[in-house]
mmCIF file of C-alpha atoms and ligand atoms in Angstrom:
data_model
loop_
_atom_site.group_PDB
_atom_site.id
_atom_site.type_symbol
_atom_site.label_atom_id
_atom_site.label_comp_id
_atom_site.label_asym_id
_atom_site.label_seq_id
_atom_site.Cartn_x
_atom_site.Cartn_y
_atom_site.Cartn_z
ATOM 1 C CA UNK A 21 -22.064 -38.997 -12.854
ATOM 2 C CA UNK A 22 -18.371 -39.291 -12.101
ATOM 3 C CA UNK A 23 -17.617 -36.703 -14.805
ATOM 4 C CA UNK A 24 -19.873 -34.097 -13.220
ATOM 5 C CA UNK A 25 -18.428 -34.919 -9.826
ATOM 6 C CA UNK A 26 -14.888 -34.378 -11.103
ATOM 7 C CA UNK A 27 -15.905 -31.128 -12.790
ATOM 8 C CA UNK A 28 -17.470 -29.797 -9.577
ATOM 9 C CA UNK A 29 -14.376 -30.844 -7.690
ATOM 10 C CA UNK A 30 -12.083 -29.155 -10.199
ATOM 11 C CA UNK A 31 -14.057 -25.865 -10.130
ATOM 12 C CA UNK A 32 -13.880 -25.661 -6.367
ATOM 13 C CA UNK A 33 -10.155 -26.226 -6.298
ATOM 14 C CA UNK A 34 -9.636 -23.631 -9.036
ATOM 15 C CA UNK A 35 -11.671 -21.064 -7.054
ATOM 16 C CA UNK A 36 -9.699 -21.929 -3.956
ATOM 17 C CA UNK A 37 -6.402 -21.581 -5.797
ATOM 18 C CA UNK A 38 -7.343 -18.177 -7.244
ATOM 19 C CA UNK A 39 -8.412 -16.968 -3.803
ATOM 20 C CA UNK A 40 -5.238 -18.105 -2.113
ATOM 21 C CA UNK A 41 -3.225 -16.402 -4.835
ATOM 22 C CA UNK A 42 -5.098 -13.099 -4.498
ATOM 23 C CA UNK A 43 -4.733 -13.297 -0.713
ATOM 24 C CA UNK A 44 -0.969 -13.138 -1.198
ATOM 25 C CA UNK A 45 -1.241 -10.261 -3.665
ATOM 26 C CA UNK A 46 -3.331 -8.093 -1.330
ATOM 27 C CA UNK A 47 -0.272 -7.495 0.874
ATOM 28 C CA UNK A 48 0.923 -4.783 -1.543
ATOM 29 C CA UNK A 49 -1.259 -1.671 -1.724
ATOM 30 C CA UNK A 50 -0.993 1.416 -3.907
ATOM 31 C CA UNK A 51 -1.899 4.629 -2.087
ATOM 32 C CA UNK A 52 -2.693 7.776 -4.066
ATOM 33 C CA UNK A 53 -1.086 10.612 -2.136
ATOM 34 C CA UNK A 54 -3.828 13.080 -1.123
ATOM 35 C CA UNK A 55 -6.486 10.587 -2.266
ATOM 36 C CA UNK A 56 -8.855 12.340 -4.729
ATOM 37 C CA UNK A 57 -7.124 15.704 -4.132
ATOM 38 C CA UNK A 58 -3.856 14.152 -5.322
ATOM 39 C CA UNK A 59 -0.533 16.046 -5.048
ATOM 40 C CA UNK A 60 -1.482 19.715 -4.939
ATOM 41 C CA UNK A 61 -1.229 22.911 -2.922
ATOM 42 C CA UNK A 62 -3.905 23.473 -0.282
ATOM 43 C CA UNK A 63 -4.130 19.840 0.837
ATOM 44 C CA UNK A 64 -3.430 18.729 4.398
ATOM 45 C CA UNK A 65 -0.914 15.931 3.902
ATOM 46 C CA UNK A 66 -0.368 15.511 7.623
ATOM 47 C CA UNK A 67 -3.885 14.175 8.074
ATOM 48 C CA UNK A 68 -3.613 12.158 4.847
ATOM 49 C CA UNK A 69 -0.391 10.467 6.011
ATOM 50 C CA UNK A 70 -2.009 9.518 9.337
ATOM 51 C CA UNK A 71 -4.977 7.802 7.702
ATOM 52 C CA UNK A 72 -3.094 4.704 6.588
ATOM 53 C CA UNK A 73 -0.671 2.080 7.809
ATOM 54 C CA UNK A 74 2.061 1.619 5.248
ATOM 55 C CA UNK A 75 3.938 -1.651 4.790
ATOM 56 C CA UNK A 76 7.017 -2.695 2.861
ATOM 57 C CA UNK A 77 6.017 -3.383 -0.746
ATOM 58 C CA UNK A 78 3.306 -0.710 -0.813
ATOM 59 C CA UNK A 79 3.449 2.003 -3.469
ATOM 60 C CA UNK A 80 2.847 5.750 -3.182
ATOM 61 C CA UNK A 81 1.311 7.248 -6.329
ATOM 62 C CA UNK A 82 1.896 10.970 -6.779
ATOM 63 C CA UNK A 83 -0.427 12.376 -9.439
ATOM 64 C CA UNK A 84 -0.150 16.022 -10.525
ATOM 65 C CA UNK A 85 0.236 18.228 -13.585
ATOM 66 C CA UNK A 86 3.798 17.745 -14.777
ATOM 67 C CA UNK A 87 5.802 20.946 -14.259
ATOM 68 C CA UNK A 88 3.490 22.378 -11.606
ATOM 69 C CA UNK A 89 4.890 20.187 -8.823
ATOM 70 C CA UNK A 90 7.534 17.602 -8.198
ATOM 71 C CA UNK A 91 8.252 14.938 -5.611
ATOM 72 C CA UNK A 92 11.452 14.948 -3.621
ATOM 73 C CA UNK A 93 12.282 12.252 -1.110
ATOM 74 C CA UNK A 94 14.384 13.870 1.571
ATOM 75 C CA UNK A 95 15.901 13.307 4.996
ATOM 76 C CA UNK A 96 13.978 14.435 8.085
ATOM 77 C CA UNK A 97 15.972 17.658 8.520
ATOM 78 C CA UNK A 98 15.197 18.759 4.962
ATOM 79 C CA UNK A 99 11.544 17.832 5.433
ATOM 80 C CA UNK A 100 11.457 20.135 8.461
ATOM 81 C CA UNK A 101 13.379 23.052 6.921
ATOM 82 C CA UNK A 102 11.939 22.779 3.382
ATOM 83 C CA UNK A 103 15.455 23.642 2.199
ATOM 84 C CA UNK A 104 16.307 21.074 -0.462
ATOM 85 C CA UNK A 105 19.824 22.378 -1.056
ATOM 86 C CA UNK A 106 20.867 19.287 0.904
ATOM 87 C CA UNK A 107 19.391 16.040 2.134
ATOM 88 C CA UNK A 108 17.779 14.980 -1.154
ATOM 89 C CA UNK A 109 17.468 11.208 -1.591
ATOM 90 C CA UNK A 110 15.463 11.049 -4.844
ATOM 91 C CA UNK A 111 13.609 13.373 -7.196
ATOM 92 C CA UNK A 112 10.575 12.537 -9.356
ATOM 93 C CA UNK A 113 8.869 14.869 -11.836
ATOM 94 C CA UNK A 114 6.879 12.802 -14.342
ATOM 95 C CA UNK A 115 3.464 13.880 -13.026
ATOM 96 C CA UNK A 116 2.599 10.218 -12.379
ATOM 97 C CA UNK A 117 5.297 9.079 -10.010
ATOM 98 C CA UNK A 118 5.121 5.666 -8.391
ATOM 99 C CA UNK A 119 7.361 5.344 -5.376
ATOM 100 C CA UNK A 120 7.753 1.830 -4.023
ATOM 101 C CA UNK A 121 8.372 1.566 -0.299
ATOM 102 C CA UNK A 122 11.126 -1.015 -0.374
ATOM 103 C CA UNK A 123 12.209 -1.077 3.251
ATOM 104 C CA UNK A 124 10.874 -0.435 6.726
ATOM 105 C CA UNK A 125 11.589 2.921 8.315
ATOM 106 C CA UNK A 126 10.713 6.579 7.967
ATOM 107 C CA UNK A 127 10.183 8.317 4.643
ATOM 108 C CA UNK A 128 9.820 12.061 4.061
ATOM 109 C CA UNK A 129 8.533 13.726 0.900
ATOM 110 C CA UNK A 130 8.262 17.365 -0.122
ATOM 111 C CA UNK A 131 7.405 19.354 -3.237
ATOM 112 C CA UNK A 132 10.381 21.473 -4.203
ATOM 113 C CA UNK A 133 8.552 24.095 -6.262
ATOM 114 C CA UNK A 134 9.192 27.460 -4.563
ATOM 115 C CA UNK A 135 6.914 27.962 -1.556
ATOM 116 C CA UNK A 136 4.996 24.699 -1.916
ATOM 117 C CA UNK A 137 6.770 22.815 0.851
ATOM 118 C CA UNK A 138 6.390 25.699 3.304
ATOM 119 C CA UNK A 139 2.755 25.887 2.191
ATOM 120 C CA UNK A 140 2.180 22.292 3.307
ATOM 121 C CA UNK A 141 3.195 20.033 0.419
ATOM 122 C CA UNK A 142 5.181 17.802 2.716
ATOM 123 C CA UNK A 143 4.622 14.673 4.775
ATOM 124 C CA UNK A 144 6.398 11.882 6.563
ATOM 125 C CA UNK A 145 5.320 8.266 6.942
ATOM 126 C CA UNK A 146 6.420 5.228 8.888
ATOM 127 C CA UNK A 147 6.711 2.060 6.811
ATOM 128 C CA UNK A 148 6.488 -1.234 8.676
ATOM 129 C CA UNK A 149 7.524 -4.733 7.718
ATOM 130 C CA UNK A 150 4.890 -6.523 5.633
ATOM 131 C CA UNK A 151 2.755 -9.506 6.672
ATOM 132 C CA UNK A 152 5.325 -12.017 5.421
ATOM 133 C CA UNK A 153 7.805 -11.029 8.129
ATOM 134 C CA UNK A 154 5.224 -10.253 10.813
ATOM 135 C CA UNK A 155 6.493 -13.027 13.089
ATOM 136 C CA UNK A 156 9.896 -11.388 13.410
ATOM 137 C CA UNK A 157 8.527 -7.961 14.358
ATOM 138 C CA UNK A 158 8.792 -7.447 18.111
ATOM 139 C CA UNK A 159 5.978 -4.875 18.416
ATOM 140 C CA UNK A 160 2.482 -5.927 17.314
ATOM 141 C CA UNK A 161 1.314 -4.268 14.085
ATOM 142 C CA UNK A 162 -1.445 -1.654 14.405
ATOM 143 C CA UNK A 163 -5.005 -3.051 14.363
ATOM 144 C CA UNK A 164 -5.918 -1.389 11.070
ATOM 145 C CA UNK A 165 -3.013 -3.146 9.319
ATOM 146 C CA UNK A 166 -4.510 -6.433 10.445
ATOM 147 C CA UNK A 167 -7.916 -5.300 9.276
ATOM 148 C CA UNK A 168 -6.584 -4.739 5.782
ATOM 149 C CA UNK A 169 -4.910 -8.103 5.417
ATOM 150 C CA UNK A 170 -7.124 -10.517 7.349
ATOM 151 C CA UNK A 171 -10.332 -10.520 5.247
ATOM 152 C CA UNK A 172 -8.696 -11.970 2.129
ATOM 153 C CA UNK A 173 -7.075 -14.763 4.123
ATOM 154 C CA UNK A 174 -10.306 -15.405 5.988
ATOM 155 C CA UNK A 175 -12.124 -15.534 2.657
ATOM 156 C CA UNK A 176 -9.624 -18.089 1.328
ATOM 157 C CA UNK A 177 -10.122 -20.286 4.395
ATOM 158 C CA UNK A 178 -13.888 -19.954 4.092
ATOM 159 C CA UNK A 179 -13.586 -21.233 0.525
ATOM 160 C CA UNK A 180 -11.445 -24.129 1.683
ATOM 161 C CA UNK A 181 -13.972 -25.036 4.348
ATOM 162 C CA UNK A 182 -16.856 -24.732 1.863
ATOM 163 C CA UNK A 183 -15.031 -26.811 -0.756
ATOM 164 C CA UNK A 184 -14.237 -29.574 1.734
ATOM 165 C CA UNK A 185 -17.781 -29.481 3.107
ATOM 166 C CA UNK A 186 -19.290 -29.948 -0.352
ATOM 167 C CA UNK A 187 -16.814 -32.691 -1.267
ATOM 168 C CA UNK A 188 -17.754 -34.637 1.861
ATOM 169 C CA UNK A 189 -21.432 -34.032 1.363
ATOM 170 C CA UNK A 190 -21.569 -35.062 -2.345
HETATM 171 CU CU1 CU B 17 4.142 21.710 -5.493
#
């Protein structure tokens, strides 16, 4: 009887532990630029960039046919002019580029294949501090950012409550 009790107890704590761990991991999200349309000509990246709330630690995944496009992180002026003769911060051209958003602030990306930037392969995003430093941010984070992060935490607490409830009841 005690053995089964201990086993039940152990399982619940393991589930709880796994859930708490995954709740921490959910803070980092990988966003595929352009979603299913990926990084191509003829996609409206302005509307794509406004669909999400980006946080420090998130990753942008640029997927495209290597050689047909590239990814250039630039300053705002270069983003506006599409003239990458100056203001280039980083260049990626593997066809599967993962760009980690390491600090809060504004980021601008363009494709530097002739005509592509002027044709709309360009966007800017605002990256905010992640959940871990939320307390030190003076302005409240947008509601959707909360929506992304709260369920996992809530789930973890629900597990804790359930585990404690069963332990008391048994
Ligand atoms: Cu391009």
